[in-house]
Amino acid sequence: MTESAGNKNEDCHAANGVKPGRNGMVKNHHHHHQYQKQEKVYNAACNGELYSRPFIESFEETPMLVAVLTYMGYGILTIFGYLRDFMREWKIEKCHIAREREEQKDFVPLYQDFENFYTRNLYMRIRDSWNRPICSVPGATFDLVERSSNDYNWTFEYTGRVVKDVINLGSYNYLGFAENTGACATAAGEATVKFGVGVASTRQEIGNLNRHEELEKLTASFLGVESAMAFGMGFATNSMNIPALAGKGCLILSDELNHASLVLGARLSGSTIRVFKHNNMQSLEKLLRDAIAHGQPRTHRPWKKILILVEGIYSMEGSIIRLPEVIALKKKYKAYLYLDEAHSIGALGRSGRGVVEYFGLDPKDVDVMMGTFTKSFGAAGGYIGGRKDLIDYLRSHSHSAIYAISMSLPVVEQIITSMKCIMGMDGTTIGRSRIQRLAENTVYFRRRLREMGFIIYGNNDSPVVPMMLYMPAKIGAFGREMLKRNIGVVVVGFPATPIIESRARFCISAAHTKEMLDRALDVISEVGDLLQLKYSRRKVLPSLDRPFDETTYEENEE
C-alpha cells in the first residue's frame, strides 16, 4: 500500500465513525446494523483498489469489568501458589515436582523453581483439559479414553471406560480427509502393502521414489507455481528452510503472532528480526521504510535481503492475512514474501487453493509459498512452492532436504489422493462439495455464536473460531462441562495467548453435519449460560437460515 493509500484509510476511518482498534482492525460499539454498514463502507471505500471482496474481521474489546476480574483471578492464583510452595517447603503439602537430591544441592540447580511456578500452581489445576487420549479416527466424532486423577492432576489413571461419539470441534480436519474409509484410506493401505511404512533413507541418497516426485509435480500444479518440494514434517518445513533463505546481513520482518516454527526458523537463520503488529500494514510499512532508510545497524549498509514472514490464517486469532496489502508493500519496497498456508490451504478459496485464490491474486506475487499436508489433506508433512530456481536451491541447501528421512509412502498416497479429489482429478465433485460445505459450516457456526452473545475473534470466512473465555477458572470449567455433554473442544490460556485473552478454539470441518453443529451450538449456549460467558455488548439480530450455494462467496458484496 502506498503512503497516500494509508492516509486514505485514516480518512475513511474518521468519516465512517469507525476507529482502528487492536491489530489495526475495525472496532466500534454501535448496534449490529450500524456496525455492519460501517464495515462494508470501510471495505468498499478504503480497500477497493486492492480487495476484490469485502474483508470483515472482528476483535471486540474486552469488557473492562471482565478484564479487572481476570487480572484479579490470576493475582489470587499467584498468591495461593506462593502459599502452597511455602507449605511444600515445610513438608506440610506433598510435592510432586522433580527436585534435586540432597547430595546435589551444592551443584548448579537443574530445576529453576520460579520457572516452574506457573506449571505447578496454575497449569496443574486445569491439566486434565489437555492430552486427552482418543482411540478412534479423529473425524467429525471420536471415541475418548476416560481417565481420572487422585492427586489433583499430577498423575492420571485410565478407568477402562471409553466415551463414545464425542463431537470433535478441535481437530484441524478442515475437509474431512482424516478418515479410515474411502479412496484415500484405500490408496494408503495399498501403498503400505507395496512399499512398507518407512523409506529408511534421505531423498538425496536412496530415499527418492517416483511417488515423491509425482507428489511434488501435483503440488506445484495445485498451487499454480513452477515447482514445489515436499518435506516429511510441517514444523521443520519452516524451521529448517528459513535459515537456507536468509542469513547474516538479512532482515526478517515477522508478524507478532506468527507460529513458533516461523519464529524458530527466523532465529536459526542468524538474520536480524523485527516484529510488526499483527496484520497491521502501517506497522509493517514503517519497518520497511526504516530498514531501507537506515540500513544495517552501525555500518548502515543496505540489507542483503528483506524477508516478510506471514501466515494465511492465524490459528489462535482466526484472522486472515491482508495479503493484497502485504503484496503491494512487498513490491513497493522490493522485499521478499514468505507465506505460511498451514491453516489456509484447502480451507480457503473457491477451489481450496488457499488465501491467494481467496483474494484472487497471482501466485507468482508470493516468493515462497509454504504449507502443510497435516490439516486439510489429513496426512503429515509440508511443502514449499515457488520458482524453479528457488526449489533447486533448497534441494541442495535445506537441512530438512539433506538430512531428514524421506516421507513415508502411505502418507504420500494419502496426500496425492486427497489433492486429486480436491482438484476434481478423480472424476468426482466430492472435493468441491467438501470445500463448499466447509465454507457453509464456517459462516453458519460463526453467525450463530455471535447471535448467542459470545465474543468471537477473526474473519467471517475463517474455519478457526476463537471464543473468548478470559478468566482462568473458566478455562478448565468450559472444557470439562463440554466433555460432560459429549463435545470435545480445545481450550487455550497463557502463555499460548495473552494473559487476559484465554479462549476456546473451535475448528470447523466439512465432515460436520448441520445436526452436529446445532447440537454443539446448543451445548455451547447452555454451558455459556452456566459459566456466564456471553460477554458481547453488540446486539446481533438472528437471521433466517437459508441454503448455502456457490453464490455465497459473492453475497457479501451486495
XYZ file of C-alpha atoms in Angstrom:
558
model
C 0.000 0.000 0.000
C 1.258 3.462 -0.828
C 1.533 6.295 1.652
C -1.443 8.045 0.092
C -3.475 4.867 0.462
C -2.505 4.730 4.133
C -3.694 8.305 4.631
C -6.828 7.454 2.760
C -7.511 4.671 5.256
C -7.276 7.136 8.136
C -9.691 9.494 6.405
C -12.119 6.651 5.839
C -11.972 5.648 9.493
C -12.792 9.187 10.573
C -15.548 9.673 8.037
C -17.287 6.422 8.935
C -17.046 6.886 12.677
C -15.009 3.712 12.900
C -11.751 3.750 14.799
C -8.837 1.384 14.213
C -8.609 -0.999 17.155
C -6.176 -3.683 18.293
C -4.264 -5.256 15.406
C -5.369 -2.457 13.103
C -8.833 -3.957 12.850
C -12.160 -2.181 12.892
C -13.875 -1.656 16.239
C -16.967 0.114 17.421
C -19.742 -0.370 19.901
C -22.845 0.561 17.910
C -25.728 -1.737 17.159
C -25.273 -4.517 14.649
C -26.939 -2.879 11.654
C -24.804 0.239 12.078
C -21.689 -1.841 12.638
C -22.293 -3.969 9.566
C -22.986 -0.924 7.414
C -19.848 0.848 8.588
C -17.633 -2.180 7.945
C -18.955 -2.532 4.415
C -18.336 1.147 3.722
C -14.823 0.744 5.093
C -14.056 -2.122 2.731
C -15.599 -0.504 -0.324
C -14.125 2.944 0.169
C -10.694 2.161 1.557
C -9.637 -1.127 0.040
C -11.488 -1.074 -3.256
C -8.275 -0.705 -5.215
C -6.725 -3.796 -3.592
C -9.581 -6.040 -2.498
C -11.995 -7.720 -4.874
C -14.238 -8.757 -1.961
C -15.128 -7.406 1.500
C -12.594 -8.102 4.233
C -14.511 -8.246 7.507
C -12.785 -9.165 10.762
C -13.955 -8.709 14.333
C -11.922 -8.261 17.527
C -14.352 -6.929 20.113
C -12.700 -5.218 23.046
C -12.563 -6.971 26.403
C -15.211 -5.506 28.746
C -13.494 -3.532 31.493
C -15.106 -5.462 34.366
C -14.115 -8.791 32.796
C -10.518 -7.560 32.374
C -10.321 -6.456 36.019
C -11.770 -9.746 37.288
C -9.384 -11.718 35.068
C -6.339 -9.944 36.482
C -7.735 -10.440 39.984
C -8.176 -14.156 39.274
C -4.553 -14.541 38.211
C -3.480 -12.485 41.223
C -5.347 -14.748 43.641
C -3.919 -17.854 41.963
C -0.408 -16.407 42.275
C -0.856 -15.640 45.987
C -2.149 -19.124 46.716
C 0.657 -20.539 44.586
C 3.269 -18.928 46.828
C 1.381 -20.179 49.888
C 1.367 -23.735 48.565
C 5.079 -23.512 47.709
C 5.703 -22.439 51.325
C 3.710 -25.443 52.557
C 5.656 -27.761 50.259
C 8.946 -26.359 51.501
C 7.955 -27.216 55.100
C 6.635 -30.656 54.094
C 3.073 -29.684 55.034
C 1.925 -30.439 51.489
C 3.340 -33.246 49.374
C 5.480 -32.079 46.466
C 5.114 -33.960 43.165
C 7.580 -31.985 41.074
C 11.061 -33.068 40.026
C 13.643 -31.864 42.550
C 17.380 -32.246 43.132
C 18.535 -34.826 45.623
C 20.136 -33.610 48.851
C 23.649 -34.572 47.716
C 23.239 -32.383 44.605
C 22.286 -29.202 46.428
C 25.751 -27.658 46.055
C 25.733 -28.009 42.263
C 24.154 -25.684 39.748
C 20.386 -26.381 40.063
C 18.801 -28.409 37.281
C 15.309 -27.152 38.069
C 14.553 -23.455 38.495
C 11.720 -23.079 40.987
C 10.355 -19.814 39.642
C 10.379 -21.028 36.040
C 8.123 -23.913 37.061
C 5.836 -21.771 39.231
C 3.155 -21.475 36.548
C 3.254 -25.210 35.815
C 2.992 -26.178 39.488
C 0.296 -23.814 40.604
C -1.805 -22.803 37.596
C -1.382 -25.302 34.770
C -1.820 -28.339 37.051
C -5.270 -27.160 38.097
C -6.534 -27.492 34.528
C -4.121 -30.101 33.150
C -6.976 -32.561 32.597
C -8.170 -30.318 29.730
C -5.217 -31.357 27.521
C -3.509 -34.513 26.250
C -6.735 -36.468 26.341
C -6.165 -39.845 24.630
C -8.542 -40.815 21.815
C -8.950 -44.316 20.392
C -10.594 -43.755 17.010
C -10.276 -41.771 13.804
C -10.248 -38.024 14.637
C -13.149 -37.311 12.307
C -16.362 -35.400 12.933
C -16.773 -37.564 16.053
C -14.275 -39.644 18.011
C -14.031 -42.059 20.931
C -12.235 -40.871 24.044
C -10.422 -42.980 26.657
C -11.660 -41.842 30.073
C -9.081 -41.093 32.739
C -9.154 -39.843 36.308
C -6.721 -38.329 38.807
C -6.467 -38.885 42.544
C -3.736 -36.294 43.125
C -5.157 -33.127 41.575
C -3.935 -33.760 38.005
C -0.322 -34.610 38.820
C -0.887 -38.145 37.523
C -3.722 -39.833 35.618
C -5.149 -43.338 35.610
C -7.323 -44.932 32.931
C -10.727 -46.019 34.164
C -11.185 -48.586 31.396
C -14.256 -46.787 30.072
C -14.490 -45.334 26.552
C -16.645 -42.262 25.877
C -18.269 -42.892 22.503
C -19.210 -40.468 19.706
C -17.798 -37.232 21.118
C -18.377 -34.390 18.626
C -14.941 -33.194 17.535
C -14.573 -29.397 17.481
C -10.816 -29.375 17.962
C -9.069 -31.187 15.074
C -7.676 -29.388 12.019
C -9.613 -31.796 9.811
C -10.959 -28.969 7.644
C -12.002 -31.049 4.621
C -12.785 -34.276 6.479
C -9.977 -36.374 4.930
C -8.878 -37.751 8.330
C -10.830 -40.979 7.850
C -10.217 -44.734 7.649
C -12.632 -45.438 4.796
C -12.847 -44.151 1.241
C -10.406 -43.651 -1.608
C -7.623 -42.065 0.482
C -7.588 -44.852 3.075
C -7.655 -47.491 0.334
C -4.729 -45.877 -1.522
C -2.702 -45.549 1.683
C -3.381 -49.189 2.553
C -2.263 -50.381 -0.869
C 0.913 -48.269 -0.605
C 1.667 -49.807 2.790
C 1.456 -53.320 1.340
C 3.560 -52.422 -1.712
C 6.200 -50.046 -0.265
C 6.074 -50.550 3.513
C 5.739 -47.747 6.039
C 9.304 -46.405 6.058
C 11.855 -45.421 3.414
C 14.897 -45.586 5.744
C 16.949 -43.087 3.752
C 17.082 -39.418 2.790
C 15.918 -38.074 -0.561
C 19.497 -37.386 -1.683
C 20.623 -40.940 -1.003
C 18.327 -43.900 -1.741
C 15.075 -42.441 -0.450
C 13.824 -40.631 -3.540
C 10.893 -42.579 -5.001
C 8.894 -41.791 -8.114
C 5.819 -41.156 -5.950
C 7.678 -38.358 -4.147
C 8.333 -36.643 -7.457
C 4.746 -37.139 -8.585
C 3.542 -35.548 -5.339
C 5.749 -32.506 -5.923
C 4.561 -32.052 -9.515
C 0.940 -32.346 -8.383
C 1.518 -29.837 -5.563
C 3.095 -27.326 -7.973
C 0.126 -27.711 -10.312
C -2.330 -27.275 -7.427
C -0.593 -24.106 -6.210
C -0.094 -22.654 -9.693
C 3.685 -22.315 -9.315
C 6.663 -23.534 -11.347
C 7.955 -26.084 -8.871
C 7.390 -27.469 -5.379
C 9.214 -29.567 -2.810
C 7.726 -31.816 -0.098
C 9.083 -32.388 3.405
C 8.246 -35.027 5.999
C 7.436 -32.612 8.826
C 5.406 -29.403 8.705
C 7.210 -27.719 11.624
C 10.617 -28.477 10.093
C 9.482 -27.079 6.747
C 9.625 -23.635 8.345
C 12.345 -24.052 10.951
C 14.822 -25.735 8.584
C 14.161 -23.823 5.348
C 14.097 -20.202 6.530
C 17.792 -20.474 7.570
C 18.550 -21.546 3.986
C 16.807 -18.458 2.600
C 18.161 -15.767 4.943
C 21.307 -15.270 6.982
C 23.631 -12.702 8.462
C 23.097 -9.291 6.909
C 19.472 -10.073 6.072
C 16.388 -8.597 7.730
C 13.299 -10.631 8.627
C 10.042 -8.786 9.318
C 7.767 -11.109 11.256
C 4.136 -10.755 12.311
C 3.930 -10.707 16.118
C 1.530 -13.679 16.131
C 3.485 -15.935 13.774
C 3.697 -19.647 14.595
C 6.579 -20.990 16.697
C 8.059 -22.747 13.633
C 8.408 -19.414 11.819
C 9.901 -17.789 14.903
C 12.391 -20.621 15.370
C 13.369 -20.591 11.699
C 13.964 -16.844 11.817
C 16.138 -17.173 14.921
C 18.162 -20.067 13.493
C 18.869 -18.065 10.346
C 21.024 -15.556 12.231
C 19.211 -12.693 10.489
C 18.142 -9.506 12.218
C 14.498 -9.902 13.250
C 11.990 -7.088 13.663
C 8.380 -7.692 14.631
C 5.372 -5.768 13.328
C 1.922 -5.588 14.895
C -0.441 -8.349 13.874
C -1.909 -7.767 10.416
C -1.155 -4.047 10.751
C 0.048 -2.671 7.442
C 1.023 0.718 8.879
C 3.378 -1.024 11.299
C 4.843 -3.178 8.508
C 5.344 -0.223 6.172
C 7.102 1.770 8.907
C 9.571 -1.070 9.450
C 10.173 -1.359 5.698
C 10.788 2.376 5.381
C 13.167 2.446 8.332
C 15.015 -0.624 7.041
C 15.639 0.974 3.660
C 16.402 4.453 5.028
C 18.835 3.372 7.757
C 20.195 0.058 6.506
C 22.080 -2.301 8.805
C 22.960 -1.216 12.365
C 26.300 0.570 12.803
C 27.502 0.138 9.209
C 24.280 1.462 7.573
C 24.961 -0.754 4.586
C 21.882 -1.874 2.647
C 20.326 -5.119 3.829
C 21.267 -8.094 1.670
C 17.654 -9.217 1.695
C 14.401 -8.243 3.404
C 12.042 -11.186 4.005
C 8.455 -10.716 5.247
C 7.032 -13.690 7.190
C 3.235 -14.027 7.435
C 0.591 -16.748 7.756
C -2.564 -17.303 5.715
C -4.880 -17.973 8.672
C -3.626 -17.326 12.191
C -4.521 -20.382 14.232
C -5.118 -18.590 17.545
C -6.821 -15.448 16.252
C -8.870 -16.809 13.354
C -7.724 -13.827 11.294
C -6.758 -13.880 7.620
C -3.647 -12.089 6.392
C -4.274 -8.850 4.488
C -2.425 -10.340 1.560
C -3.260 -7.747 -1.140
C -1.774 -5.007 1.044
C 1.261 -7.114 2.005
C 1.992 -7.833 -1.662
C 1.588 -4.132 -2.515
C 4.122 -3.206 0.191
C 6.455 -6.005 -0.827
C 6.513 -4.758 -4.419
C 6.882 -1.128 -3.431
C 9.893 -1.746 -1.184
C 11.437 -4.628 -3.197
C 11.191 -7.139 -0.360
C 10.535 -10.894 -0.473
C 7.385 -12.567 0.883
C 7.244 -15.910 2.732
C 3.628 -17.087 3.150
C 2.772 -19.919 5.580
C -0.511 -21.504 4.469
C -0.666 -24.276 7.060
C -4.276 -23.490 8.008
C -5.470 -21.797 4.830
C -4.520 -24.271 2.085
C -7.593 -26.347 1.298
C -9.694 -24.286 3.693
C -9.970 -21.020 1.707
C -10.691 -20.180 -1.888
C -13.345 -21.374 -4.302
C -11.305 -24.469 -5.198
C -9.340 -24.782 -1.946
C -6.118 -23.206 -3.204
C -5.730 -21.053 -0.135
C -5.510 -17.377 0.681
C -4.008 -16.417 -2.703
C -7.075 -17.725 -4.506
C -9.346 -16.309 -1.781
C -8.205 -12.793 -2.708
C -7.977 -13.533 -6.444
C -4.219 -12.873 -6.581
C -1.422 -14.239 -8.741
C 0.632 -16.991 -7.013
C 3.760 -15.579 -8.711
C 3.464 -12.498 -6.462
C 4.326 -14.680 -3.453
C 8.025 -15.568 -3.485
C 7.848 -18.544 -1.103
C 4.559 -20.436 -0.724
C 4.754 -22.759 2.252
C 2.037 -25.021 3.605
C 1.400 -28.303 5.371
C -0.332 -31.555 4.492
C -1.286 -32.133 8.134
C -4.632 -30.371 8.138
C -6.837 -30.131 5.060
C -5.189 -33.209 3.497
C -5.413 -35.376 6.621
C -1.790 -36.503 6.313
C 1.637 -35.279 7.506
C 4.499 -33.145 6.248
C 4.796 -29.825 4.466
C 5.744 -28.214 1.170
C 7.384 -25.153 -0.308
C 6.385 -23.876 -3.744
C 7.731 -21.111 -5.952
C 10.068 -20.518 -8.863
C 12.101 -23.456 -10.131
C 15.435 -21.845 -9.244
C 14.231 -21.352 -5.653
C 13.270 -25.019 -5.281
C 16.500 -26.193 -6.922
C 18.418 -24.065 -4.442
C 16.526 -25.552 -1.471
C 17.165 -29.109 -2.658
C 20.879 -28.590 -2.138
C 20.875 -26.129 0.780
C 17.939 -27.031 3.038
C 18.863 -29.052 6.139
C 15.435 -30.642 6.045
C 16.048 -31.848 2.475
C 19.584 -33.106 3.062
C 19.385 -34.737 6.486
C 15.725 -35.605 7.118
C 14.284 -39.004 6.239
C 12.031 -39.269 3.186
C 8.283 -39.017 3.564
C 6.543 -42.328 4.229
C 4.830 -43.705 1.086
C 1.417 -44.336 2.710
C 1.444 -40.671 3.713
C 2.394 -39.680 0.164
C -0.525 -41.688 -1.235
C -2.930 -40.061 1.238
C -1.816 -36.610 0.054
C -1.899 -37.434 -3.656
C -5.352 -38.999 -3.450
C -6.856 -36.202 -1.338
C -5.271 -33.488 -3.513
C -6.614 -35.082 -6.695
C -10.018 -35.221 -5.022
C -9.835 -31.509 -4.181
C -8.757 -30.679 -7.736
C -11.505 -32.871 -9.244
C -8.941 -35.093 -10.974
C -10.619 -38.202 -9.533
C -13.618 -37.625 -11.797
C -15.948 -36.681 -8.932
C -17.224 -33.483 -7.329
C -16.527 -34.727 -3.796
C -13.638 -32.306 -3.262
C -15.575 -29.262 -4.446
C -18.583 -30.187 -2.337
C -16.371 -30.521 0.753
C -14.852 -27.100 0.170
C -18.343 -25.657 -0.233
C -19.625 -27.434 2.884
C -16.704 -26.137 4.945
C -17.490 -22.562 3.859
C -21.163 -23.100 4.686
C -20.414 -24.591 8.118
C -17.976 -21.771 8.922
C -20.410 -18.965 8.101
C -23.269 -20.693 9.938
C -21.263 -21.526 13.097
C -19.762 -18.062 13.444
C -23.097 -16.333 12.877
C -24.882 -18.459 15.473
C -22.201 -17.843 18.104
C -22.465 -14.088 17.558
C -26.248 -14.223 17.812
C -25.932 -16.006 21.157
C -23.827 -13.154 22.552
C -20.345 -14.680 22.642
C -17.231 -12.683 21.753
C -15.503 -14.441 18.882
C -12.384 -13.330 17.060
C -11.299 -13.428 13.463
C -12.505 -13.270 9.903
C -16.016 -14.234 8.839
C -14.607 -16.862 6.446
C -12.048 -18.419 8.803
C -12.808 -22.008 9.940
C -10.703 -21.305 13.045
C -13.163 -19.806 15.536
C -11.741 -18.473 18.845
C -14.395 -17.852 21.524
C -13.227 -15.741 24.436
C -13.279 -17.156 27.990
C -10.944 -14.631 29.681
C -10.953 -15.812 33.315
C -8.508 -18.588 34.317
C -11.096 -20.565 36.306
C -13.336 -20.775 33.237
C -10.674 -22.405 31.038
C -10.851 -25.793 32.708
C -14.521 -25.436 33.614
C -15.562 -24.901 29.986
C -13.579 -27.889 28.711
C -14.953 -30.188 31.440
C -18.559 -29.090 31.085
C -18.427 -29.517 27.308
C -16.964 -33.010 27.628
C -19.691 -33.970 30.111
C -22.108 -33.216 27.267
C -20.071 -35.237 24.739
C -18.454 -32.282 22.953
C -14.665 -32.251 22.598
C -13.141 -28.765 22.494
C -9.705 -27.167 22.758
C -9.212 -24.523 25.452
C -6.183 -22.231 25.400
C -4.669 -19.938 28.010
C -1.485 -18.143 28.975
C 1.312 -18.415 27.794
C -0.134 -19.585 24.442
C -2.345 -16.477 24.481
C -2.015 -13.075 26.186
C -2.747 -13.418 29.900
C -6.092 -11.635 29.587
C -7.292 -13.425 26.437
C -7.884 -17.081 27.315
C -10.201 -18.741 24.827
C -11.792 -21.865 23.427
C -10.743 -22.557 19.842
C -13.187 -24.354 17.594
C -12.055 -25.813 14.266
C -14.883 -26.337 11.805
C -14.820 -29.259 9.354
C -16.602 -30.227 6.167
C -17.311 -33.532 7.933
C -19.623 -31.778 10.410
C -23.289 -32.090 9.566
C -25.748 -29.313 10.363
C -27.259 -31.548 13.058
C -23.823 -31.903 14.711
C -23.243 -28.160 14.626
C -26.721 -27.441 16.019
C -26.153 -29.946 18.831
C -22.752 -28.388 19.603
C -24.168 -24.844 19.481
C -26.982 -25.765 21.874
C -24.443 -27.192 24.311
C -22.133 -24.161 23.946
C -25.089 -21.878 24.684
C -26.061 -23.964 27.717
C -22.524 -24.005 29.126
C -22.158 -20.315 28.231
C -25.163 -19.509 30.399
C -23.858 -21.747 33.180
C -20.407 -20.094 33.231
C -21.627 -16.616 32.174
C -19.535 -16.453 29.026
C -21.829 -14.325 26.858
C -19.779 -11.154 27.187
C -20.596 -9.421 23.898
C -22.206 -5.983 24.039
C -23.083 -5.995 20.347
C -26.686 -6.722 19.523
C -26.881 -9.202 16.661
C -30.334 -9.996 15.328
C -30.932 -13.673 14.411
C -31.161 -14.134 10.655
C -33.184 -16.729 8.813
C -31.339 -19.890 7.785
C -31.142 -20.359 4.048
C -29.469 -22.797 1.676
C -25.792 -22.202 1.004
C -24.617 -22.475 -2.576
C -21.781 -21.338 -4.818
C -23.080 -17.763 -4.884
C -22.451 -17.297 -1.165
C -18.907 -16.028 -1.756
C -20.394 -13.132 -3.748
C -23.314 -12.369 -1.448
C -21.194 -10.358 0.982
C -20.595 -7.814 -1.761
C -24.286 -6.997 -2.223
